[in-house]
Short mmCIF file of C-alpha atoms in Angstrom, two decimals:
data_model
loop_
_atom_site.label_atom_id
_atom_site.label_comp_id
_atom_site.label_asym_id
_atom_site.label_seq_id
_atom_site.Cartn_x
_atom_site.Cartn_y
_atom_site.Cartn_z
CA MET A 523 113.05 190.11 48.44
CA VAL A 524 109.85 189.17 46.77
CA ILE A 525 109.19 185.61 46.10
CA PHE A 526 106.75 184.17 43.49
CA THR A 527 105.76 180.64 43.28
CA LEU A 528 105.40 179.43 39.61
CA LYS A 529 102.99 176.64 38.78
CA PRO A 530 103.90 174.75 35.64
CA HIS A 531 101.53 172.21 34.00
CA HIS A 532 103.17 169.33 35.55
CA ASN A 533 101.53 168.56 39.21
CA ASN A 534 104.74 166.97 40.85
CA LYS A 535 106.81 170.10 40.29
CA SER A 536 106.53 173.92 41.00
CA CYS A 537 108.99 176.60 40.59
CA PHE A 538 110.01 179.49 42.71
CA PHE A 539 110.64 182.89 41.27
CA HIS A 540 112.82 185.04 43.63
CA GLN A 541 112.94 188.61 42.98
CA ILE A 542 115.57 190.67 44.88
CA HIS A 543 115.02 194.29 45.57
CA THR A 544 117.99 196.43 46.43
CA THR A 545 117.24 199.59 48.32
CA HIS A 546 119.52 202.34 49.47
CA SER A 547 119.30 204.24 52.41
CA HIS A 548 121.32 206.01 54.97
CA ASN A 549 119.28 205.19 57.98
CA PRO A 550 120.66 202.12 59.53
CA PHE A 551 117.51 201.11 60.99
CA ILE A 552 115.41 200.70 57.82
CA LYS A 553 115.40 196.97 56.92
CA THR A 554 114.58 195.24 53.41
CA SER A 555 110.95 193.93 53.55
CA PHE A 556 109.77 190.70 52.36
CA GLN A 557 106.52 189.67 50.77
CA ARG A 558 105.18 186.46 49.17
CA PHE A 559 102.88 185.93 46.23
CA HIS A 560 101.55 183.24 44.28
CA PHE A 561 101.32 183.47 40.48
CA THR A 562 100.83 181.28 37.38
CA PRO A 563 103.49 181.89 34.78
CA SER A 564 100.91 183.42 32.32
CA LYS A 565 100.22 186.25 35.10
CA LEU A 566 103.89 186.93 35.64
CA ILE A 567 104.53 190.51 34.40
CA HIS A 568 108.28 191.23 33.42
CA ARG A 569 109.76 194.13 35.36
CA PRO A 570 113.37 195.52 34.29
CA LYS A 571 116.08 196.31 36.61
CA GLN A 572 115.43 193.53 38.82
CA HIS A 573 117.36 190.19 39.56
CA ARG A 574 115.22 187.00 38.88
CA ILE A 575 116.28 183.40 39.81
CA VAL A 576 113.79 180.48 38.67
CA VAL A 577 114.46 177.25 40.52
CA CYS A 578 112.35 174.27 39.71
CA SER A 579 112.17 171.50 42.30
CA THR A 580 110.05 168.58 43.77
CA GLN A 581 107.41 169.13 46.25
CA GLN A 582 109.79 168.14 48.89
CA ASP A 583 112.28 170.91 47.96
CA ILE A 584 109.10 173.22 47.89
CA LYS A 585 108.27 172.13 51.46
CA GLU A 586 111.74 173.02 52.84
CA THR A 587 111.97 176.15 51.03
CA HIS A 588 108.52 177.22 52.14
CA ASN A 589 109.86 176.64 55.92
CA LYS A 590 112.73 178.69 55.34
CA VAL A 591 110.81 181.53 53.53
CA SER A 592 108.57 181.57 56.65
CA LYS A 593 111.46 182.23 58.99
CA SER A 594 112.63 184.99 56.48
CA GLU A 595 109.14 186.50 56.65
CA LEU A 596 108.77 186.17 60.26
CA ASN A 597 112.19 188.13 60.96
CA ALA A 598 111.04 190.58 58.22
CA PHE A 599 107.65 191.33 60.07
CA THR A 600 109.80 192.23 63.38
CA ASP A 601 112.03 194.25 61.46
CA LEU A 602 108.96 196.18 60.20
CA ASP A 603 107.48 196.60 63.74
CA ASP A 604 110.87 197.80 64.89
CA LEU A 605 110.85 200.29 62.17
CA GLU A 606 107.31 201.43 62.98
CA GLN A 607 108.37 201.92 66.53
CA GLN A 608 111.12 204.05 65.47
CA GLN A 609 109.17 205.94 63.07
CA SER A 610 106.56 206.81 65.78
CA GLY A 611 108.98 209.38 67.32
CA ASN A 612 110.30 209.71 70.84
CA TRP A 613 107.16 210.54 72.62
CA PRO A 614 106.45 210.64 75.45
CA PRO A 615 109.97 212.22 76.33
CA TRP A 616 110.94 209.62 78.89
CA LYS A 617 110.15 206.69 76.71
CA ASP A 618 113.65 206.08 76.05
CA LEU A 619 114.91 206.18 79.66
CA PRO A 620 115.88 203.06 81.68
CA LEU A 621 113.38 201.50 83.48
CA ARG A 622 114.82 202.25 86.98
CA TYR A 623 114.84 205.97 86.23
CA LYS A 624 111.24 206.03 85.30
CA LEU A 625 110.39 204.06 88.64
CA ILE A 626 112.67 206.41 90.66
CA GLY A 627 110.66 209.49 88.73
CA THR A 628 107.20 208.18 89.61
CA THR A 629 108.15 207.28 92.92
CA SER A 630 109.37 211.01 93.56
CA LEU A 631 106.12 212.25 92.09
CA ALA A 632 104.10 209.82 94.75
CA PHE A 633 106.19 211.58 97.45
CA VAL A 634 105.10 214.87 96.15
CA ILE A 635 101.60 214.00 96.60
CA CYS A 636 102.42 212.41 99.87
CA ASN A 637 103.25 215.62 101.55
CA MET A 638 100.68 217.82 99.89
CA ASP A 639 98.10 215.19 101.67
CA LYS A 640 100.38 215.65 104.71
CA VAL A 641 100.58 219.43 105.02
CA ASN A 642 97.05 220.14 103.90
CA LEU A 643 95.58 219.72 107.29
CA SER A 644 98.24 222.01 108.76
CA VAL A 645 96.60 224.77 106.68
CA ALA A 646 93.01 223.48 106.86
CA ILE A 647 93.31 223.18 110.64
CA ILE A 648 92.93 227.00 111.02
CA PRO A 649 89.43 227.29 109.33
CA LEU A 650 88.40 223.97 110.97
CA SER A 651 89.26 225.06 114.47
CA HIS A 652 87.36 228.26 114.02
CA GLN A 653 84.20 226.29 112.67
CA PHE A 654 84.06 223.52 115.17
CA GLY A 655 85.90 225.48 118.35
CA TRP A 656 88.79 223.41 118.77
CA ASN A 657 91.68 224.95 121.06
CA SER A 658 95.14 224.19 120.51
CA SER A 659 95.28 221.02 122.27
CA THR A 660 92.36 219.74 120.23
CA ALA A 661 94.17 220.87 117.02
CA GLY A 662 97.42 219.23 117.98
CA LEU A 663 95.54 215.92 118.60
CA VAL A 664 93.81 215.89 115.23
CA GLN A 665 97.21 216.71 113.81
CA SER A 666 99.07 214.20 115.66
CA SER A 667 96.49 211.46 114.60
CA PHE A 668 98.24 211.34 111.18
CA PHE A 669 101.34 210.14 112.73
CA TRP A 670 99.78 207.13 114.88
CA GLY A 671 99.20 205.28 111.63
CA TYR A 672 102.27 206.51 110.29
CA ALA A 673 104.27 204.72 113.14
CA LEU A 674 102.13 201.61 112.99
CA SER A 675 102.83 201.05 109.28
CA GLN A 676 106.68 201.48 109.30
CA LEU A 677 107.71 197.80 110.39
CA PRO A 678 105.15 196.15 108.18
CA GLY A 679 105.82 198.32 105.43
CA GLY A 680 109.28 197.38 105.39
CA TRP A 681 108.82 193.81 105.68
CA LEU A 682 106.07 193.75 102.79
CA ALA A 683 108.43 195.80 100.70
CA LYS A 684 111.08 193.05 101.03
CA ILE A 685 108.47 190.16 100.30
CA PHE A 686 106.48 191.79 97.65
CA GLY A 687 108.66 194.34 96.30
CA GLY A 688 108.46 198.04 96.61
CA ARG A 689 106.51 198.75 93.88
CA LYS A 690 103.48 196.80 94.96
CA VAL A 691 103.84 198.24 98.24
CA LEU A 692 103.93 201.76 97.17
CA GLU A 693 100.93 201.78 94.80
CA VAL A 694 98.72 200.28 97.34
CA GLY A 695 99.93 202.83 100.03
CA VAL A 696 98.96 205.68 97.75
CA LEU A 697 95.67 204.40 96.85
CA VAL A 698 94.75 204.06 100.55
CA TRP A 699 96.14 207.61 101.73
CA SER A 700 94.48 209.07 98.78
CA VAL A 701 91.09 207.65 99.36
CA ALA A 702 91.21 208.45 102.98
CA THR A 703 92.18 211.99 102.05
CA ALA A 704 88.99 212.32 100.07
CA LEU A 705 87.13 211.14 103.08
CA VAL A 706 88.07 213.75 105.44
CA PRO A 707 85.13 216.27 104.41
CA PHE A 708 82.55 213.75 105.12
CA LEU A 709 83.75 212.73 108.53
CA ALA A 710 85.24 216.15 109.73
CA GLY A 711 82.30 217.02 112.03
CA ASN A 712 82.83 213.84 113.99
CA LEU A 713 86.19 213.75 115.86
CA PRO A 714 86.56 209.99 116.26
CA GLY A 715 85.90 209.66 112.31
CA LEU A 716 88.16 212.41 111.40
CA LEU A 717 91.00 210.78 113.54
CA LEU A 718 90.45 207.31 111.85
CA THR A 719 90.81 209.13 108.41
CA ARG A 720 94.04 210.73 109.31
CA ILE A 721 95.35 207.49 110.54
CA LEU A 722 94.74 205.63 107.72
CA VAL A 723 96.35 208.53 105.74
CA GLY A 724 99.48 207.93 108.00
CA ILE A 725 99.18 203.98 107.15
CA GLY A 726 99.07 204.57 103.67
CA GLU A 727 102.04 207.30 103.75
CA GLY A 728 103.98 205.16 106.26
CA VAL A 729 104.87 202.28 103.81
CA SER A 730 106.32 204.61 101.14
CA PRO A 731 109.72 205.37 102.33
CA SER A 732 110.28 201.78 102.94
CA ALA A 733 108.98 201.00 99.56
CA ALA A 734 111.30 203.84 98.04
CA THR A 735 114.31 202.39 99.81
CA ASP A 736 113.62 198.87 98.36
CA LEU A 737 113.48 200.24 94.88
CA ILE A 738 116.89 202.41 95.47
CA ALA A 739 118.49 199.48 97.03
CA ARG A 740 117.83 197.30 94.35
CA SER A 741 118.54 199.53 91.32
CA ILE A 742 121.02 202.19 91.99
CA PRO A 743 124.72 201.89 92.35
CA LEU A 744 126.47 203.31 95.67
CA GLU A 745 128.04 206.15 93.45
CA GLU A 746 124.51 207.45 92.49
CA ARG A 747 122.71 206.75 95.53
CA SER A 748 122.87 210.00 97.33
CA ARG A 749 121.33 211.62 94.08
CA ALA A 750 118.57 208.90 93.88
CA VAL A 751 117.80 209.31 97.45
CA ALA A 752 117.62 213.16 97.17
CA PHE A 753 115.68 212.95 94.29
CA VAL A 754 112.96 210.62 95.75
CA PHE A 755 112.74 211.88 99.17
CA GLY A 756 113.23 215.64 97.75
CA GLY A 757 109.97 215.15 96.48
CA LEU A 758 108.60 215.71 100.08
CA SER A 759 109.84 219.21 100.03
CA VAL A 760 108.28 219.74 96.70
CA GLY A 761 104.97 218.36 98.15
CA SER A 762 105.12 220.67 101.01
CA VAL A 763 105.56 223.69 98.85
CA MET A 764 102.76 222.81 96.46
CA GLY A 765 100.42 221.79 99.42
CA LEU A 766 101.21 225.17 100.94
CA LEU A 767 100.87 227.04 97.76
CA PHE A 768 97.55 225.49 96.51
CA ALA A 769 95.77 225.06 99.94
CA PRO A 770 94.95 228.53 100.95
CA PRO A 771 93.49 229.86 97.60
CA LEU A 772 91.42 226.58 97.41
CA ILE A 773 90.22 227.11 101.00
CA GLN A 774 89.25 230.66 100.37
CA ASN A 775 87.69 230.11 97.08
CA LEU A 776 86.01 226.80 97.20
CA GLY A 777 86.18 225.95 101.04
CA TRP A 778 88.37 223.93 103.01
CA GLU A 779 86.78 220.64 101.97
CA SER A 780 88.07 221.24 98.27
CA VAL A 781 91.68 220.73 99.60
CA PHE A 782 90.96 217.03 100.37
CA TYR A 783 88.76 216.29 97.45
CA ILE A 784 91.09 217.60 94.85
CA PHE A 785 94.49 216.28 96.62
CA GLY A 786 92.92 212.82 97.28
CA ILE A 787 91.80 212.72 93.43
CA LEU A 788 95.40 213.69 92.49
CA GLY A 789 96.40 210.35 94.52
CA ILE A 790 93.96 208.37 92.94
CA ALA A 791 95.04 209.50 89.31
CA TRP A 792 98.71 208.51 90.06
CA PHE A 793 97.61 205.24 91.06
CA LEU A 794 95.81 204.56 87.84
CA GLY A 795 98.68 206.24 85.90
CA PHE A 796 101.19 203.90 87.67
CA GLN A 797 99.46 200.92 86.14
CA LEU A 798 100.49 201.75 82.86
CA LEU A 799 104.12 201.54 83.71
CA GLU A 800 104.58 198.00 82.33
CA GLY A 801 106.95 195.44 83.92
CA GLY A 802 108.03 197.64 86.74
CA GLU A 803 109.25 195.60 89.72
CA THR A 804 109.92 192.29 87.97
CA GLN A 805 111.98 193.84 85.15
CA LEU A 806 113.96 196.15 87.40
CA ALA A 807 115.03 193.21 89.68
CA ALA A 808 115.89 191.32 86.52
CA GLU A 809 118.25 194.22 85.44
CA SER A 810 119.96 194.73 88.98
CA ARG A 811 119.70 191.56 90.81
CA PRO A 812 118.56 188.72 88.41
CA SER A 813 118.00 186.32 91.18
CA ALA A 814 115.21 188.33 92.52
CA LYS A 815 112.98 187.68 89.43
CA GLY A 816 111.35 184.68 90.07
CA LYS A 817 110.98 185.65 93.84
CA THR A 818 108.99 188.71 92.90
CA ALA A 819 107.01 187.30 90.19
CA GLN A 820 105.83 184.66 92.46
CA SER A 821 105.63 186.54 95.57
CA TRP A 822 101.87 187.19 95.45
CA LYS A 823 101.39 183.35 95.56
CA THR A 824 103.41 182.73 98.69
CA SER A 825 101.48 181.16 101.33
CA LEU A 826 100.76 182.78 104.66
CA LYS A 827 102.99 180.01 106.45
CA GLU A 828 105.77 181.09 104.04
CA LEU A 829 105.28 184.68 104.78
CA ASN A 830 105.28 183.87 108.74
CA SER A 831 108.60 181.89 107.91
CA SER A 832 110.16 184.88 106.07
CA LEU A 833 109.29 187.17 109.01
CA LYS A 834 111.03 184.90 111.31
CA ASP A 835 114.09 184.56 109.02
CA ILE A 836 114.83 188.47 109.36
CA PRO A 837 117.65 188.71 111.70
CA TRP A 838 116.20 190.90 114.42
CA LYS A 839 118.52 190.25 117.05
CA ALA A 840 121.58 191.17 114.79
CA PHE A 841 119.86 194.46 114.05
CA PHE A 842 119.51 195.45 117.81
CA ARG A 843 123.05 194.23 118.47
CA SER A 844 124.62 196.93 116.08
CA ARG A 845 125.51 200.21 117.53
CA ALA A 846 125.28 201.69 114.04
CA VAL A 847 121.68 200.63 113.86
CA TRP A 848 120.98 202.28 117.31
CA ALA A 849 122.70 205.48 116.07
CA MET A 850 120.16 205.51 113.23
CA ILE A 851 117.33 205.06 115.26
CA TYR A 852 118.31 207.85 117.70
CA ALA A 853 119.10 210.14 115.00
CA HIS A 854 116.03 209.54 113.05
CA PHE A 855 114.00 210.36 116.13
CA CYS A 856 115.76 213.66 116.72
CA GLY A 857 115.54 214.75 113.19
CA SER A 858 111.70 213.98 113.20
CA TRP A 859 111.12 216.11 116.14
CA GLY A 860 112.40 218.92 114.72
CA HIS A 861 110.62 218.41 111.36
CA TYR A 862 107.25 217.24 112.15
CA THR A 863 106.71 219.96 114.99
CA CYS A 864 107.61 222.77 112.56
CA LEU A 865 105.82 221.07 109.84
CA SER A 866 102.63 220.99 111.72
CA TRP A 867 102.88 224.24 113.54
CA LEU A 868 104.93 226.66 111.43
CA PRO A 869 101.48 227.93 109.56
CA THR A 870 100.02 228.70 112.94
CA TYR A 871 103.15 230.32 114.34
CA PHE A 872 103.72 232.55 111.40
CA SER A 873 99.98 233.66 111.75
CA GLU A 874 100.09 234.52 115.38
CA GLU A 875 103.46 235.92 115.43
CA LEU A 876 103.50 238.06 112.33
CA ASN A 877 99.69 238.72 112.43
CA LEU A 878 99.35 237.06 108.86
CA ASN A 879 96.23 235.93 107.20
CA LEU A 880 95.94 232.36 105.98
CA THR A 881 97.27 232.97 102.68
CA GLU A 882 100.26 235.01 103.68
CA ALA A 883 101.02 232.52 106.67
CA ALA A 884 101.01 229.64 104.27
CA TRP A 885 103.15 231.73 101.65
CA VAL A 886 105.81 232.31 104.45
CA SER A 887 105.65 228.56 105.57
CA ILE A 888 106.65 227.67 101.85
CA LEU A 889 110.20 229.23 102.40
CA PRO A 890 111.82 226.37 104.02
CA PRO A 891 110.61 223.27 101.94
CA LEU A 892 111.38 225.55 98.91
CA ALA A 893 114.79 226.24 100.21
CA SER A 894 115.36 222.66 100.83
CA ILE A 895 115.15 221.74 97.30
CA PHE A 896 117.78 224.00 96.36
CA VAL A 897 120.03 222.59 99.23
CA THR A 898 118.99 218.93 98.50
CA SER A 899 120.64 219.17 95.06
CA ILE A 900 123.78 220.44 96.42
CA ALA A 901 124.14 217.95 99.07
CA SER A 902 123.54 215.06 96.92
CA GLN A 903 126.12 216.17 94.60
CA LEU A 904 128.71 217.00 97.27
CA ALA A 905 128.14 213.50 98.85
CA ASP A 906 128.42 211.65 95.78
CA ASN A 907 131.23 213.39 94.55
CA LEU A 908 133.28 213.02 97.80
CA ILE A 909 132.42 209.05 97.72
CA SER A 910 133.88 208.97 94.06
CA LYS A 911 136.87 210.58 94.95
CA GLY A 912 137.76 207.98 97.38
CA VAL A 913 136.40 209.58 100.91
CA GLU A 914 135.27 206.97 103.16
CA THR A 915 131.45 206.43 102.97
CA THR A 916 130.92 206.82 106.57
CA THR A 917 132.82 210.13 106.83
CA VAL A 918 130.78 211.50 104.26
CA ARG A 919 127.36 210.33 106.04
CA LYS A 920 128.63 211.99 109.27
CA ILE A 921 129.49 215.24 107.63
CA CYS A 922 126.21 215.43 105.99
CA GLN A 923 123.94 214.67 108.96
CA SER A 924 125.91 216.97 111.26
CA ILE A 925 125.26 219.64 108.97
CA ALA A 926 121.39 218.72 108.88
CA PHE A 927 121.34 218.92 113.02
CA LEU A 928 123.34 221.66 113.84
CA SER A 929 122.21 224.10 111.52
CA PRO A 930 118.64 224.18 112.41
CA ALA A 931 119.79 224.11 116.11
CA PHE A 932 121.94 227.13 115.80
CA CYS A 933 119.25 228.95 113.89
CA MET A 934 116.52 228.04 116.32
CA THR A 935 118.57 229.10 119.17
CA LEU A 936 119.18 232.60 117.71
CA SER A 937 115.22 232.87 117.12
CA SER A 938 114.26 231.63 120.69
CA LEU A 939 116.58 234.18 122.23
CA ASP A 940 115.15 237.86 122.90
CA LEU A 941 117.59 239.66 120.68
CA GLY A 942 115.02 241.95 119.19
CA LEU A 943 115.37 240.66 115.71
CA PRO A 944 112.35 241.80 113.41
CA PRO A 945 109.86 239.08 112.60
CA TRP A 946 111.19 238.51 109.14
CA GLU A 947 114.64 238.02 110.13
CA MET A 948 113.40 235.13 112.42
CA VAL A 949 111.51 233.86 109.25
CA GLY A 950 115.03 234.05 107.38
CA LEU A 951 116.86 232.18 110.22
CA LEU A 952 114.07 229.50 110.45
CA THR A 953 114.34 229.25 106.65
CA GLY A 954 117.89 228.68 106.54
CA GLY A 955 118.19 226.31 109.35
CA LEU A 956 115.27 223.99 108.30
CA ALA A 957 116.58 223.94 104.62
CA LEU A 958 120.02 222.83 105.69
CA SER A 959 118.15 219.97 107.59
CA SER A 960 117.98 218.57 104.30
CA PHE A 961 121.52 217.24 104.58
CA ALA A 962 120.28 214.26 106.09
CA LEU A 963 118.80 212.98 102.88
CA SER A 964 122.59 212.24 102.18
CA GLY A 965 123.36 211.37 105.63
CA LEU A 966 120.97 209.38 107.69
CA TYR A 967 118.70 208.23 104.82
CA CYS A 968 121.46 206.70 102.66
CA THR A 969 123.08 204.88 105.56
CA HIS A 970 120.23 202.21 105.53
CA GLN A 971 121.12 201.19 101.89
CA ASP A 972 125.04 201.49 102.52
CA MET A 973 124.71 199.07 105.47
CA SER A 974 122.69 196.40 104.06
CA PRO A 975 121.02 196.62 100.62
CA GLU A 976 119.40 193.43 101.39
CA TYR A 977 117.45 194.51 104.52
CA ALA A 978 117.44 198.32 103.82
CA SER A 979 113.79 198.74 103.76
CA ILE A 980 113.50 196.71 107.06
CA LEU A 981 116.07 199.03 108.59
CA LEU A 982 114.27 202.00 107.46
CA GLY A 983 111.01 200.65 108.78
CA ILE A 984 112.65 200.18 112.18
CA THR A 985 114.19 203.67 112.30
CA ASN A 986 110.97 205.47 110.88
CA THR A 987 108.86 203.65 113.45
CA VAL A 988 110.91 205.49 116.27
CA GLY A 989 110.92 208.41 113.89
CA ALA A 990 107.03 208.67 113.81
CA VAL A 991 107.10 208.93 117.63
CA PRO A 992 107.70 212.47 117.50
CA GLY A 993 104.92 213.14 115.34
CA ILE A 994 102.44 211.70 117.81
CA VAL A 995 104.09 213.00 120.94
CA GLY A 996 105.87 216.36 119.78
CA VAL A 997 102.85 217.65 117.64
CA ALA A 998 100.53 216.95 120.41
CA LEU A 999 102.91 218.26 123.19
CA THR A 1000 103.57 221.29 121.33
CA GLY A 1001 100.01 222.23 121.50
CA TYR A 1002 99.74 221.31 125.15
CA LEU A 1003 102.95 223.60 125.84
CA LEU A 1004 101.37 226.29 123.80
CA ASP A 1005 98.14 226.54 125.90
CA THR A 1006 100.24 226.08 129.07
CA THR A 1007 103.00 228.49 128.71
CA HIS A 1008 102.13 230.65 125.61
CA SER A 1009 105.55 230.61 124.59
CA TRP A 1010 106.61 229.40 121.21
CA SER A 1011 110.37 229.40 122.53
CA ILE A 1012 109.53 226.88 125.05
CA SER A 1013 106.78 224.88 123.27
CA LEU A 1014 108.50 224.42 119.80
CA TYR A 1015 112.06 225.50 120.04
CA ALA A 1016 113.57 224.28 123.08
CA PRO A 1017 112.70 220.58 122.59
CA SER A 1018 114.12 220.66 119.06
CA ILE A 1019 117.37 222.17 119.84
CA PHE A 1020 118.04 219.50 122.56
CA PHE A 1021 117.13 216.63 120.10
CA TYR A 1022 119.37 217.99 117.53
CA LEU A 1023 122.24 218.50 119.80
CA SER A 1024 121.99 215.09 121.35
CA GLY A 1025 121.45 213.41 118.11
CA THR A 1026 124.68 214.94 116.57
CA ALA A 1027 126.58 213.59 119.53
CA VAL A 1028 125.28 210.30 119.19
CA TRP A 1029 125.65 210.21 115.27
CA LEU A 1030 129.42 211.12 115.57
CA ALA A 1031 130.07 208.66 118.18
CA PHE A 1032 128.41 205.42 116.88
CA ALA A 1033 127.00 205.57 113.20
CA SER A 1034 128.79 203.76 110.40
CA SER A 1035 128.03 202.98 106.96
CA LYS A 1036 130.19 199.87 106.64
CA PRO A 1037 128.24 196.92 104.85
CA GLN A 1038 126.97 194.22 107.38
CA SER A 1039 125.91 190.79 106.98
CA PHE A 1040 123.32 190.58 109.52
CA SER A 1041 122.35 187.13 108.36
CA GLU A 1042 125.55 185.63 109.23
CA GLU A 1043 125.57 187.55 112.66
CA ASN A 1044 122.03 186.00 113.23
#
């Protein structure tokens, strides 16, 4: 509708000329637009097939009509903006996805980069050891230093995720570990300096699981939770594959330093790109838990006194009075022992046992995490389907975690026995066992959120702190036992088998996904 103002010779009256355009469109999103013009009667041009209404009124009527027209114009411009946005297309492809899915996707990508920076040293340790003359004990010390920072940051990461929200904690963590990764080549010749950089990488990566758990607990319903956890934490397996895939050719063509430069830059680029995801945590909290919006928006203004108070408000005693929490703690320790020792030592094991070069050893090491990606998708679908069909959540978590423990224990037992198996059959056994351990993502790693969405990040911080200890003790102990016994069965397999079996027993006896109100118990 176009509105014309007619100005007659009288000063106290004006006439409004309404011109109505009728448009026909099959597109339901296209709106009729409005424009406003001022003409004198002599300049008015007659156009056929248009309906015109001329109304003369006083100045007061003109004012009221002007206000109404202004509102109409405002609505019209809003409609035009909507039309322009719709006509701009659906690029990028994820533009119309719900915010929670965008955050889950970017968090998974962060976990991809996370494990790329974690496994790069397990490949680069071979040329580094040759260049600096390190034995297995020193190499184990260097690799275990990552887990010192990883263990230290778990509880602070869980607490900060609860106070400030998972998004803020995640993006700061990615920036810290990426910068520290890029600094490794500058300090590699100085052992204390190298250890410090790896500790910082561990600190940055250590807060990520709690941050991710906080995001999932706030936004994902129970019947979708296994898939969300699998998608996010499955990024770790993808990161292991990509790290082991790209590190050897980079080292051979550009030197071992290039791995740390390039992987570090990837993390910094992720941090910068993540800033473009507007609204993030605050909008997500508003969608899933409206009461958290004000808290999140004002969290960075919270005083130190209030932060200390919030730390005291966490029901620590209630946590440690729960047998189910202790079952999670021990299960996390047991699973981490097998995972971290294999993650750190498999390239060296394959290189020495199969006489493979750096590239070949890394390619073989890709097989377990690559198979884990496939197993993770099956496990998550199975768990969610069982829960949707009415199977008790605790039963589903126990089944999944038992598979995650017993499968690698069985395969490692066969590999450690002198059965005369060809080396490539041993590779197949290890690949299958370690891949099936990914069932833990639908077992242990979902239980924190099942038990208490409110304190999920804190609970994961507790269990992950204990779960980081095998990275410190187990990785270094494996190197020491290898120097002492020269036996991979004793140094790598035997401890892992013990913890897998004992962890299964404790999990089946005491684990529970029943929701608990720890605050009331406290």
